Coordinates of C-alpha atoms and ligand atoms in Angstrom, one line a residue:
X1 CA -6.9 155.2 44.7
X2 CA -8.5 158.5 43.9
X3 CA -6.5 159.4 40.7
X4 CA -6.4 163.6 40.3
X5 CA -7.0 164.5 36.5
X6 CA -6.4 168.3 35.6
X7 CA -7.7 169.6 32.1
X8 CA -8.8 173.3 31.2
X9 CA -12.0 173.2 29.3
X10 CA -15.6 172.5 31.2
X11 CA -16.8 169.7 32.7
X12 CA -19.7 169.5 29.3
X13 CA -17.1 169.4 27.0
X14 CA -16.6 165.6 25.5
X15 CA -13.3 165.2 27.8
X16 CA -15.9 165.3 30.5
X17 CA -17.9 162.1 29.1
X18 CA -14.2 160.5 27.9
X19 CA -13.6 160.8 31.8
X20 CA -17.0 159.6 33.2
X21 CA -16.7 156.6 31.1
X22 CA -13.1 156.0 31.9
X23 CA -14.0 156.1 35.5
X24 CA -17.1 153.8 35.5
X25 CA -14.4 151.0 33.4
X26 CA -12.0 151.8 36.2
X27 CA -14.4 150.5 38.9
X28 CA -15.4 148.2 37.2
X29 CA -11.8 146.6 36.8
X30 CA -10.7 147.4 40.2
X31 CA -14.0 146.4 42.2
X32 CA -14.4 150.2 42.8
X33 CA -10.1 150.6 44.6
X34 CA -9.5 153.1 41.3
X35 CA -11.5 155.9 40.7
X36 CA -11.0 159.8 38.5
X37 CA -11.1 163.1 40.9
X38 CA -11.5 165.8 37.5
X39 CA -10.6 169.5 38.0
X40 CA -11.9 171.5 35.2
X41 CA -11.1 175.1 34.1
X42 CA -7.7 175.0 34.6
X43 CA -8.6 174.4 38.5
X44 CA -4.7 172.9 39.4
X45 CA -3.0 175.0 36.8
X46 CA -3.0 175.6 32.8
X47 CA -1.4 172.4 30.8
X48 CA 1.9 173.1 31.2
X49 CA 1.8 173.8 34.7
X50 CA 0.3 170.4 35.2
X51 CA 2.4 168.8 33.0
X52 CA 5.3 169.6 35.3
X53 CA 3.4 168.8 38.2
X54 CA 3.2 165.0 36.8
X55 CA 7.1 165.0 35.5
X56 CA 7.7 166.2 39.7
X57 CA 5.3 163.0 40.9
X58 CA 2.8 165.4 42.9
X59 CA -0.4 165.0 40.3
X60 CA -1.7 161.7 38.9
X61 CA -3.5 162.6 35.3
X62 CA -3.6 165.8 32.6
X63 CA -5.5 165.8 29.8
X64 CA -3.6 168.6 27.6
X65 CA -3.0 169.1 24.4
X66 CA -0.1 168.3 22.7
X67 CA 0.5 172.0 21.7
X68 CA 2.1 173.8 25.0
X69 CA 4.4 170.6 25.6
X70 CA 6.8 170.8 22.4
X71 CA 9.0 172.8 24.7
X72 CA 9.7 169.3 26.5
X73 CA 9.3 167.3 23.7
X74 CA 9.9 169.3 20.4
X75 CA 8.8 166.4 18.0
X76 CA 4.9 166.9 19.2
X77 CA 5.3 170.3 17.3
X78 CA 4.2 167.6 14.1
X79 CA 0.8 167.8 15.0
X80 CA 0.7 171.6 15.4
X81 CA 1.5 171.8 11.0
X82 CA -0.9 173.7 9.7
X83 CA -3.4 172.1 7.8
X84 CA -1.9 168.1 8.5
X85 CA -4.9 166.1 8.6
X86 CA -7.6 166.1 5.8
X87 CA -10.1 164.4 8.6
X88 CA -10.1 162.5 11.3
X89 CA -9.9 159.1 9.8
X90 CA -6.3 160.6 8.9
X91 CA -6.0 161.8 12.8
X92 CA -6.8 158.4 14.2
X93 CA -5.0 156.4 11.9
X94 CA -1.4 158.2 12.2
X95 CA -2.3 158.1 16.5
X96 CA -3.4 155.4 17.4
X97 CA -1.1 153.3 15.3
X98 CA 2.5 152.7 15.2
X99 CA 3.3 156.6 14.9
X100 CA 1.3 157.3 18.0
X101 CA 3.4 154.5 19.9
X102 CA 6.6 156.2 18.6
X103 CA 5.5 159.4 19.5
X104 CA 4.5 158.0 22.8
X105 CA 8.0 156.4 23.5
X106 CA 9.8 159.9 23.6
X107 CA 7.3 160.7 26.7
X108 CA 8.3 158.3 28.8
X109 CA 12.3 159.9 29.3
X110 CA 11.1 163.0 30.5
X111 CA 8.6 161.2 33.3
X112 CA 5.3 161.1 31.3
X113 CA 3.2 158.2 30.2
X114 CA 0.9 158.4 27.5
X115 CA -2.4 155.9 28.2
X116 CA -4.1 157.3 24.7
X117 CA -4.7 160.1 22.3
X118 CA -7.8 162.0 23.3
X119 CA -9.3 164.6 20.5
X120 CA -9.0 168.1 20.8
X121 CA -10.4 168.5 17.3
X122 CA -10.2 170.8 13.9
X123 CA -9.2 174.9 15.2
X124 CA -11.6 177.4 13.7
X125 CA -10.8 181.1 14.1
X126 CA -13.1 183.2 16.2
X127 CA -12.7 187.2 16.0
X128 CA -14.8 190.1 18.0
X129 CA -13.9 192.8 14.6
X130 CA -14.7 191.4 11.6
X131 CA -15.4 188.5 9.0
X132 CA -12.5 187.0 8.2
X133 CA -13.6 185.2 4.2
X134 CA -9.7 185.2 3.4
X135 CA -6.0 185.1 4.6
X136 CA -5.9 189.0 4.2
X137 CA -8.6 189.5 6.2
X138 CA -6.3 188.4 8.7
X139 CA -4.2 191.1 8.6
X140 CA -4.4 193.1 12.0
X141 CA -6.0 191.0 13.9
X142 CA -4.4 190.6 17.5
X143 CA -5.2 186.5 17.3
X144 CA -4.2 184.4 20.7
X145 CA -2.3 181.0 19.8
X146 CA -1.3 178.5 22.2
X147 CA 2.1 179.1 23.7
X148 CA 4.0 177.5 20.7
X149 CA 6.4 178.6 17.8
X150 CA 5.0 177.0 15.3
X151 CA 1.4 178.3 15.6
X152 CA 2.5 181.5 16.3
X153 CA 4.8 181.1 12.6
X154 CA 1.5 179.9 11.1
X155 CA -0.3 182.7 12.5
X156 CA 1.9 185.5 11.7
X157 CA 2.3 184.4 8.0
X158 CA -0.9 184.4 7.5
X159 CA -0.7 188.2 8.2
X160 CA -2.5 188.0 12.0
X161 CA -0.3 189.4 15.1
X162 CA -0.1 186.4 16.8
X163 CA 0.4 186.7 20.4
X164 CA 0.8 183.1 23.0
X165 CA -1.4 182.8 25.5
X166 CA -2.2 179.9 27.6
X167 CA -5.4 178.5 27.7
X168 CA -6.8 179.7 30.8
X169 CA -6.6 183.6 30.3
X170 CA -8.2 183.8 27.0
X171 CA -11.9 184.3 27.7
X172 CA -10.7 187.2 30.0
X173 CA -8.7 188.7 27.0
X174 CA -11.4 188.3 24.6
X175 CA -13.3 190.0 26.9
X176 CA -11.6 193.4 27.7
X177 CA -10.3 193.3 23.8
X178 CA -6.9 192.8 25.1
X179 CA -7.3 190.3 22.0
X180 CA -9.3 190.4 18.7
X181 CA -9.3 186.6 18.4
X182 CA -8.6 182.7 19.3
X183 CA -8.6 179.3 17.9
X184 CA -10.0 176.4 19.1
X185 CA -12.2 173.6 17.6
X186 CA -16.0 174.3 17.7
X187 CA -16.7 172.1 21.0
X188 CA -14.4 174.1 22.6
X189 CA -15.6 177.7 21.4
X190 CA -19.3 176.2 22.5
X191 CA -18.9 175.1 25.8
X192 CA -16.2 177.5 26.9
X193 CA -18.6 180.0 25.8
X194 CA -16.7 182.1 23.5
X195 CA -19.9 183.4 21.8
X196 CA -20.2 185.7 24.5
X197 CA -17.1 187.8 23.6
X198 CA -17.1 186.5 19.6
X199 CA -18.8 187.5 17.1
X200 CA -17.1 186.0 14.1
X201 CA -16.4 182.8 13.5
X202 CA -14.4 181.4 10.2
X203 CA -14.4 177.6 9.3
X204 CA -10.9 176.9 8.9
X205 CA -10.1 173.9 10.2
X206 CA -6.4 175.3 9.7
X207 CA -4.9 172.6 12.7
X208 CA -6.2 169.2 14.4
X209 CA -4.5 169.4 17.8
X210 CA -4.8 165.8 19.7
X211 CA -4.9 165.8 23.7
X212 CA -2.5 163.4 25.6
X213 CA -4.3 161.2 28.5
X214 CA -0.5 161.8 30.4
X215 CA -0.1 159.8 33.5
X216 CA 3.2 160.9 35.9
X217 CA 5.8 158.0 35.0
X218 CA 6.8 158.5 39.0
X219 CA 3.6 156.9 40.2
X220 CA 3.0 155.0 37.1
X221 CA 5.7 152.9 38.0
X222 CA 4.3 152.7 41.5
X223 CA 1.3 150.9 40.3
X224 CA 0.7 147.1 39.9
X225 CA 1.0 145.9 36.7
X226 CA -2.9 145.3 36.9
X227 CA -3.6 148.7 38.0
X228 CA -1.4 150.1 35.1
X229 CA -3.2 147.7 32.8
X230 CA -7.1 148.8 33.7
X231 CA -5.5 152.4 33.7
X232 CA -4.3 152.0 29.8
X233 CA -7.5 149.7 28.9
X234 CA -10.0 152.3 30.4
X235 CA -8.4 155.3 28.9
X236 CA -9.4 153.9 25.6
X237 CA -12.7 153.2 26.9
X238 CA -13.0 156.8 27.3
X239 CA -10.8 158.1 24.7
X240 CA -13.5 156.5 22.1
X241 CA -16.3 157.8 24.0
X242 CA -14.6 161.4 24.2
X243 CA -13.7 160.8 20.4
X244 CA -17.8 159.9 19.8
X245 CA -19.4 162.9 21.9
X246 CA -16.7 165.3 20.4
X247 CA -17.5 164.4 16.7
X248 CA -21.6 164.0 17.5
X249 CA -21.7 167.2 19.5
X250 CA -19.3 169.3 16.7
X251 CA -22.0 169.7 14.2
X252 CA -24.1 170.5 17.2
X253 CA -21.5 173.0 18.8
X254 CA -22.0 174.9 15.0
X255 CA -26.0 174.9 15.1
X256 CA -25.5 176.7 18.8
X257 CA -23.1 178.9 17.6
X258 CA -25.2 180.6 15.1
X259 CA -28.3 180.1 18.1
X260 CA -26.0 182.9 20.0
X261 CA -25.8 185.1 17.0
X262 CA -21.9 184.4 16.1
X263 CA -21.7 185.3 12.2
X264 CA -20.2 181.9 10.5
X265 CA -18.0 182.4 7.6
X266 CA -17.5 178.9 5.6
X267 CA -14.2 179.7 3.5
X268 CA -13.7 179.1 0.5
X269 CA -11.8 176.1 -0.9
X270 CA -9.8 178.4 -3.1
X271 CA -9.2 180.2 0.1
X272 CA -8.0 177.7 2.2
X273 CA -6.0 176.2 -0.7
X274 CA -4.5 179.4 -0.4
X275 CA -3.8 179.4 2.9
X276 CA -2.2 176.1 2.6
X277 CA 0.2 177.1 -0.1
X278 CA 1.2 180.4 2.1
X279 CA 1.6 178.5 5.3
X280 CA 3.4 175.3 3.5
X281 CA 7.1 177.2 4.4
X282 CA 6.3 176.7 7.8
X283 CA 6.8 172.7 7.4
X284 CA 10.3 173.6 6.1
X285 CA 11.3 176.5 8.9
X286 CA 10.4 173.7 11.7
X287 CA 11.6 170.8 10.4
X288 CA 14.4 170.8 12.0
X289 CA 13.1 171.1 15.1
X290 CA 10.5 168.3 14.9
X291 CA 12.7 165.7 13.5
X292 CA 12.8 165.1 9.9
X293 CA 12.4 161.0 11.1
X294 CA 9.1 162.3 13.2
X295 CA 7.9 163.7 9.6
X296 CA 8.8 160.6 7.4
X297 CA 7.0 158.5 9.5
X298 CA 4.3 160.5 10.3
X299 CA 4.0 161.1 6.3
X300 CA 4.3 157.8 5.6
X301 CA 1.0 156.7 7.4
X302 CA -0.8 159.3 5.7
X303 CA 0.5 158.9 1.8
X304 CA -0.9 155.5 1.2
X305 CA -4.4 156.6 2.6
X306 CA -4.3 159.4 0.1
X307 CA -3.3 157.2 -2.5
X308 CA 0.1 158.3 -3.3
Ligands
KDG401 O1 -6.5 171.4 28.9 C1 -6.9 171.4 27.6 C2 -7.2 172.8 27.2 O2 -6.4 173.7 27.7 C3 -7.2 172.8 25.6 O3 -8.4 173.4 25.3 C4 -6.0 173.6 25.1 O4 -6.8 173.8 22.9 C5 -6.3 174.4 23.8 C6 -5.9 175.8 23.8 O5 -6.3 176.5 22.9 O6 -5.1 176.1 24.7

């Protein structure tokens, strides 16, 4: 079985060693039946796209992140709060436990299975005008967001004009200026290349947006249960592997950065606590949307490891 994966970073981004490594466990377990075809760069489509694509039954695997897909699934707009985790202890704790699995459960109606929670990682703000040191220095800035209310809320109250944009036509936009700005997490701004059309970046670490290894519940279902099982087993394989690279290469991703002449602005904390404060409405305007059971829960993972 050659199982199609679409995902729209670069092949030497950690989703590309999360793969390898889930495709060396998969022949291992199936005596070399089961292997990963990757397209990278948005090659079958941005996130969304593909998404659909699985819900139809005609692609196997996405890697996206959770970010583009609260249209069909409003309650992952929880991870897309600003400022939610501290870290990624926090991250990893809230997904891969019993909130991840009740997260995971409201995939499966609309035809997706989730084998694991990859890592996107912390979003820094990039910009091709100026340094941006504080939440005012926002103010002007034509920032993309991924195509999703509540960073575009977060966005605009933090005075930027926030404009969606899927994944794929950013570096384009950046280029000709259509756009002043992005944010992405570090790995992401390295090996997409944005230091070629940024030269500001800002250390805010304002989001941590996880990525869904999604399988298409149509050919899922298909599947022996022992395929379905390696499939799950492996993607953990590689999820911890992505996880690994993506945290080793991050500090990394930062030294390069600077290597290729992007200005580094660390904010801060009074800044950012700031920026919490004026972004902490946006909890309440989306509430509703999310699910106030998605938040309890998702909160009460997190209280007890911050000791209240
Ligand atoms: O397929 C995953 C990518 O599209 C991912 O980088 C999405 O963080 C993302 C963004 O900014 O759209």
């Amino acid at each position: 079985r050659t199982i199609r994966v679409s995902n729209g970073i670069n092949q030497d981004h950690p989703v590309g060693n999360g793969v390898a490594k889930m495709t060396q466990c998969l022949a291992e377990k199936s005596g070399g039946k089961m292997k990963l075809r990757a397209f990278w760069g948005n090659a079958l489509g941005g996130d969304l796209q593909a998404t659909q694509a699985l819900r139809g039954g005609t692609l196997e695997m996405v890697i996206t992140s959770t970010s583009p897909l609260v249209g069909i699934i409003p309650a992952l707009g929880v991870f897309d709060l600003p400022f939610l985790f501290n870290n990624e202890k926090e991250a990893d704790a809230v997904l891969d436990g019993e909130f991840g699995k009740y997260m995971a459960e409201k995939l499966t109606p609309v035809g997706l299975v989730n084998l694991s929670y990859w890592e996107n990682g912390f979003r820094n703000l990039t910009n091709s005008r100026k340094p941006v040191a504080t939440a005012a220095d926002m103010s002007g800035l034509k920032v993309r967001v991924m195509q999703n209310n509540i960073f575009l809320d977060s966005f605009k109250t933090l005075g930027a004009n926030a404009t969606p944009m899927s994944f794929g036509e950013v570096y384009a936009a950046l280029e000709t200026r259509a756009i002043d700005g992005q944010e992405n997490p570090l790995v992401t701004i390295d090996t997409s290349k944005m230091y070629e059309v940024q030269k500001h970046l800002s250390l805010t670490r304002h989001a941590y947006t996880p990525f869904l290894a999604l399988y298409s519940k149509k050919l899922y279902d298909a599947l022996a249960p022992e395929e379905q099982k390696a499939l799950v087993d492996c993607s953990i394989v590689g999820r911890d592997e992505q996880r690994r690279v993506s945290r080793d290469l991050t500090d990394k991703s930062l030294v390069k950065l600077k290597k290729e002449g992007m200005q580094v602005v660390e904010i801060a904390p009074a800044e950012l606590a700031k920026m919490r404060a004026a972004t902490a409405p946006v909890y309440e305007r989306h509430k509703a949307t999310i699910g106030q059971d998605t938040i309890d829960r998702l909160q009460a993972v997190l209280k007890p490891m911050r000791g209240n």
